[in-house]
Each structure stands twice: as structure tokens, then as C-alpha cells.
Short mmCIF file of C-alpha atoms in Angstrom, two decimals:
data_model
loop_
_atom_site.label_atom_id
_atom_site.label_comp_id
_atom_site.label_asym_id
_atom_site.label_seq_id
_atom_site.Cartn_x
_atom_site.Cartn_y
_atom_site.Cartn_z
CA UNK S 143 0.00 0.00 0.00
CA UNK S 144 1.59 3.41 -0.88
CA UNK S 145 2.15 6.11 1.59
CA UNK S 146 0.04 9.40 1.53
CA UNK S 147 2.67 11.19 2.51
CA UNK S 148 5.59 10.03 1.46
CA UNK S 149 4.60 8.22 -1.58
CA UNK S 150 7.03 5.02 -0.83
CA UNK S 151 5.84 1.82 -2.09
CA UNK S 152 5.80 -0.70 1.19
CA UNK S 153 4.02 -0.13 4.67
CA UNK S 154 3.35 -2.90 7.15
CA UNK S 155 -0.04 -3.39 8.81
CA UNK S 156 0.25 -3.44 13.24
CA UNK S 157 -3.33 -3.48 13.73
CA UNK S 158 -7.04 -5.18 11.89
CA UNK S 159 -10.07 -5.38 13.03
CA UNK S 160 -13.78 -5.56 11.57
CA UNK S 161 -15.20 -2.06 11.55
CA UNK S 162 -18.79 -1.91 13.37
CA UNK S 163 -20.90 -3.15 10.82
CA UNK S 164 -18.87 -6.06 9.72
CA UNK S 165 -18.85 -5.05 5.98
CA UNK S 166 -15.00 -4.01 5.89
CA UNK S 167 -11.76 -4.43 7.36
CA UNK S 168 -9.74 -1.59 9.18
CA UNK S 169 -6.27 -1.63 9.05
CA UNK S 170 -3.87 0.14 10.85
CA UNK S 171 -0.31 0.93 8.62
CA UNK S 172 3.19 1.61 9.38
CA UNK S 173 4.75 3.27 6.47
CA UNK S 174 8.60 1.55 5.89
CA UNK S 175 9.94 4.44 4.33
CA UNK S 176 9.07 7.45 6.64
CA UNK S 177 7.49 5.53 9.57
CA UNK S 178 4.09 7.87 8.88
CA UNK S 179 0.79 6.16 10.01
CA UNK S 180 -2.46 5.61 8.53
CA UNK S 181 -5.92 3.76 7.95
CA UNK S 182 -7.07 1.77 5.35
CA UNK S 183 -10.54 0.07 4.91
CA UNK S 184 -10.82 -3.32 2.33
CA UNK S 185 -14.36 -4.21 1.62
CA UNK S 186 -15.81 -6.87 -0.51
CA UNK S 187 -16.51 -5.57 -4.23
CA UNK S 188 -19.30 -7.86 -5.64
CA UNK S 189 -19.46 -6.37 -9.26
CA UNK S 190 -18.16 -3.19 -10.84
CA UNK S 191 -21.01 -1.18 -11.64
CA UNK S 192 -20.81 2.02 -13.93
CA UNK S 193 -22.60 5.23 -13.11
CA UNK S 194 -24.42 6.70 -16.45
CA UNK S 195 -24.40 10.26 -15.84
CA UNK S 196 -27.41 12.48 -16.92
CA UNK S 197 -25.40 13.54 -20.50
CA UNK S 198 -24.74 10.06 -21.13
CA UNK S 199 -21.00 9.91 -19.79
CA UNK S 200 -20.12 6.48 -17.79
CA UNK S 201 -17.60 6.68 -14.70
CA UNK S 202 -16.92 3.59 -12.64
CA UNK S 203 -18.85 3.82 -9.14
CA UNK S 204 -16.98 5.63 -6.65
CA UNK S 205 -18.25 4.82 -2.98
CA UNK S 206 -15.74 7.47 -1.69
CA UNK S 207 -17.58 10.15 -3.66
CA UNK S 208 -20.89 8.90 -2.35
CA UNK S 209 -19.94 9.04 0.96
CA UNK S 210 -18.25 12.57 0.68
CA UNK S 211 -21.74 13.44 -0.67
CA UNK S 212 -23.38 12.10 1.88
CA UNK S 213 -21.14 13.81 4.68
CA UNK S 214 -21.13 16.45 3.26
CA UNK S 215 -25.45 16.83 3.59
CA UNK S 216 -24.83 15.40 7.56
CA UNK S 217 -22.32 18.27 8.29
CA UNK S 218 -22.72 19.66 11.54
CA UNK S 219 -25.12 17.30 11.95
CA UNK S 220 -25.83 15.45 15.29
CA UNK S 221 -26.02 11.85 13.02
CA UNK S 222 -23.76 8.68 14.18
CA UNK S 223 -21.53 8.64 12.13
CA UNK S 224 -22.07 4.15 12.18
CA UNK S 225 -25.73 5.41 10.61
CA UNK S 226 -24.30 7.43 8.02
CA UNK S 227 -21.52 4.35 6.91
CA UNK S 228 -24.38 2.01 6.68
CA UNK S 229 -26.18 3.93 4.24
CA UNK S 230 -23.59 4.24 1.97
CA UNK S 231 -22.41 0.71 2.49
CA UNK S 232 -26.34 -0.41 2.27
CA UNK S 233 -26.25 1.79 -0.89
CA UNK S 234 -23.39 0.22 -2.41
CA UNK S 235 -23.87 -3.48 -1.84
CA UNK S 236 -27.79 -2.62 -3.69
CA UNK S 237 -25.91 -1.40 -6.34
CA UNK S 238 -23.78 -4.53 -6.26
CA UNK S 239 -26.20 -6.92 -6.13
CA UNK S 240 -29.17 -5.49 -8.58
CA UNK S 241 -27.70 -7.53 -11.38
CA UNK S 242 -26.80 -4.07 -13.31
CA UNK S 243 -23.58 -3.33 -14.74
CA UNK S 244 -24.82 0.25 -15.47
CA UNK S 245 -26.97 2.36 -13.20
CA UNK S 246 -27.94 5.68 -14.15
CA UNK S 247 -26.72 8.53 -11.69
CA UNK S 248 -30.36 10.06 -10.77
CA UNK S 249 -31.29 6.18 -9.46
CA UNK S 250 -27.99 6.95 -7.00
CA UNK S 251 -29.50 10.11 -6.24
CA UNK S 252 -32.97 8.66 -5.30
CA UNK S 253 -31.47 6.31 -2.90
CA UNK S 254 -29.46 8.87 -0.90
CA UNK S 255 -32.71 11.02 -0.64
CA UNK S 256 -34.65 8.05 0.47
CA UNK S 257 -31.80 6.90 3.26
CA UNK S 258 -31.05 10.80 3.81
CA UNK S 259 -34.80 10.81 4.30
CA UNK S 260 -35.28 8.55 7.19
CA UNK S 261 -31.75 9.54 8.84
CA UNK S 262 -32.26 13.35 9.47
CA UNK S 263 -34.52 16.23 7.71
CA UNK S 264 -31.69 19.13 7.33
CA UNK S 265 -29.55 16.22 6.00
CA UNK S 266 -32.34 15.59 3.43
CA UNK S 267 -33.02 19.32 2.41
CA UNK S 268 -28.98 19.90 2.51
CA UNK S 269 -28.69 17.09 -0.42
CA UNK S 270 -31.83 17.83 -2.38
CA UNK S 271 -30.86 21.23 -2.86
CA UNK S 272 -27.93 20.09 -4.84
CA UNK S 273 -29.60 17.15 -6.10
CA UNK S 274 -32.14 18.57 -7.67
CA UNK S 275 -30.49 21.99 -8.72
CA UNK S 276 -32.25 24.44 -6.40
CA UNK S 277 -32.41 27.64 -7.49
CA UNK S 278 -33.85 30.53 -5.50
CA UNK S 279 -34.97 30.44 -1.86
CA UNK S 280 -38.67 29.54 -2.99
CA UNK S 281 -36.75 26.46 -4.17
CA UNK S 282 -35.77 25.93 -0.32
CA UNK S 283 -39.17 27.06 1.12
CA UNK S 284 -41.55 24.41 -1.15
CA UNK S 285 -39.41 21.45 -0.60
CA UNK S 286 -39.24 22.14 3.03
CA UNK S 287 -42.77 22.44 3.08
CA UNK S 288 -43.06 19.03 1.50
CA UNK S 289 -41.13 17.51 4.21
CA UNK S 290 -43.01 19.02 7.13
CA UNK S 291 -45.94 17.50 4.90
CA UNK S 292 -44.66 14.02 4.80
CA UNK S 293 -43.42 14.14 8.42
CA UNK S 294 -46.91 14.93 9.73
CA UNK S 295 -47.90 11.90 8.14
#
């Protein structure tokens, strides 16, 4: 594994363990050429699936830019950060096992509204507003209305 700071090629592991949820492994590295720690996480990749964006550009499915997105709504939120990891792992491993090579970008988006949804409101508003391309504070002011809506419910 290469160093993040250093760049040299070798680092020896001195610690694993299963993270929380079970779906990785955490390890712990030593790197050999300037001694620097550091964490890595291995988890099982079922498939590779391909993210069709909206112009009809294919990337391979990043999970570390889903779960930047996702931290990124729960900022300076009071959320476990154990709930936010399993929605992006439970995200993922759908992905991986829905039998599709290619899955268009807004289906990605759905899901993280639907799991941002039931994990905290200001999280849900937060992604929507980039999600779906909010423009003007009206924008803000009917969606938020929606959810007061649907929490009543």
C-alpha cells in the first residue's frame, strides 16, 4: 500500500479489526519508508457497476464520492456517524447486487434522498438542494414544506 505522505511503495499493517458493521476491514499501517501512520478500509466488491451520468457519460462507481456526498449533507449534523456508513455501504452493496452493470446517476440520487430521508430532515433538504439543482430560496421554502408535509404523516 503506498504512503500518503511520502509516496514510498511498502508499509506494514500493526493493527485489523472488523469495523462496526462487519462489511469491511480496518487496518492500521506503518509506512517503511518514513514511519508515517495511517488507515485503510478493504471491503468486498461484488461487481463493478458504472454510473451513467445524466449527459450520457459512464464513470466507474466511486463509494468514496458517495460518501463525501453524503457527509457532506450530515455536516454539523448530530447523526452517528455508524448510521451514516451504513447507508452508503447499504447503498453500495444494492448497487452490487441489482444484477446491473450500469446504473444511471439520478437512481444513485434517489437512494441517498430516500436513506437521507429517514436519517435526518436538514440532512435531506442539505442534499436535495444540490440534487435537484435548487435555485432561488422559494426552491428551499416548497421542498421544506413538502417535508413538514410528509413528516406529519
Amino acid at each position: 500500500m503506498r504512503c500518503p505522505f511520502c509516496g514510498h511503495e511498502d508499509s506494514q499493517v500493526k493493527d485489523s479489526r472488523p469495523t462496526e458493521d462487519g462489511a469491511a476491514i480496518r487496518r492500521r499501517r506503518q509506512c517503511e519508508g518514513c514511519g508515517a501512520r495511517f488507515t485503510t478500509f478493504e471491503r468486498i466488491q461484488l461487481r463493478d457497476v458504472w454510473v451513467v451520468k445524466s449527459e450520457g457519460r459512464r464513470e466507474p462507481f466511486d463509494r468514496e464520492k458517495l460518501a463525501r456526498s453524503v457527509d457532506i449533507a450530515c455536516r454539523k449534523r448530530a447523526i452517528d456517524p455508524v448510521r451514516i456508513e451504513k447507508l452508503v455501504s447499504g447503498i453500495q452493496r444494492q448497487l452490487e447486487t441489482a444484477g446491473e452493470s450500469e446504473v444511471p446517476a439520478q437512481v444513485i440520487g434517489e437512494m441517498v434522498m430516500e436513506g437521507l430521508k429517514g436519517l435526518d430532515s436538514v440532512a435531506y433538504i442539505r442534499f436535495a438542494s444540490v440534487y435537484k439543482d435548487f435555485r432561488e430560496a422559494k426552491d428551499f421554502e416548497d421542498f421544506a414544506g413538502s417535508v413538514k408535509e410528509v413528516g406529519r404523516e
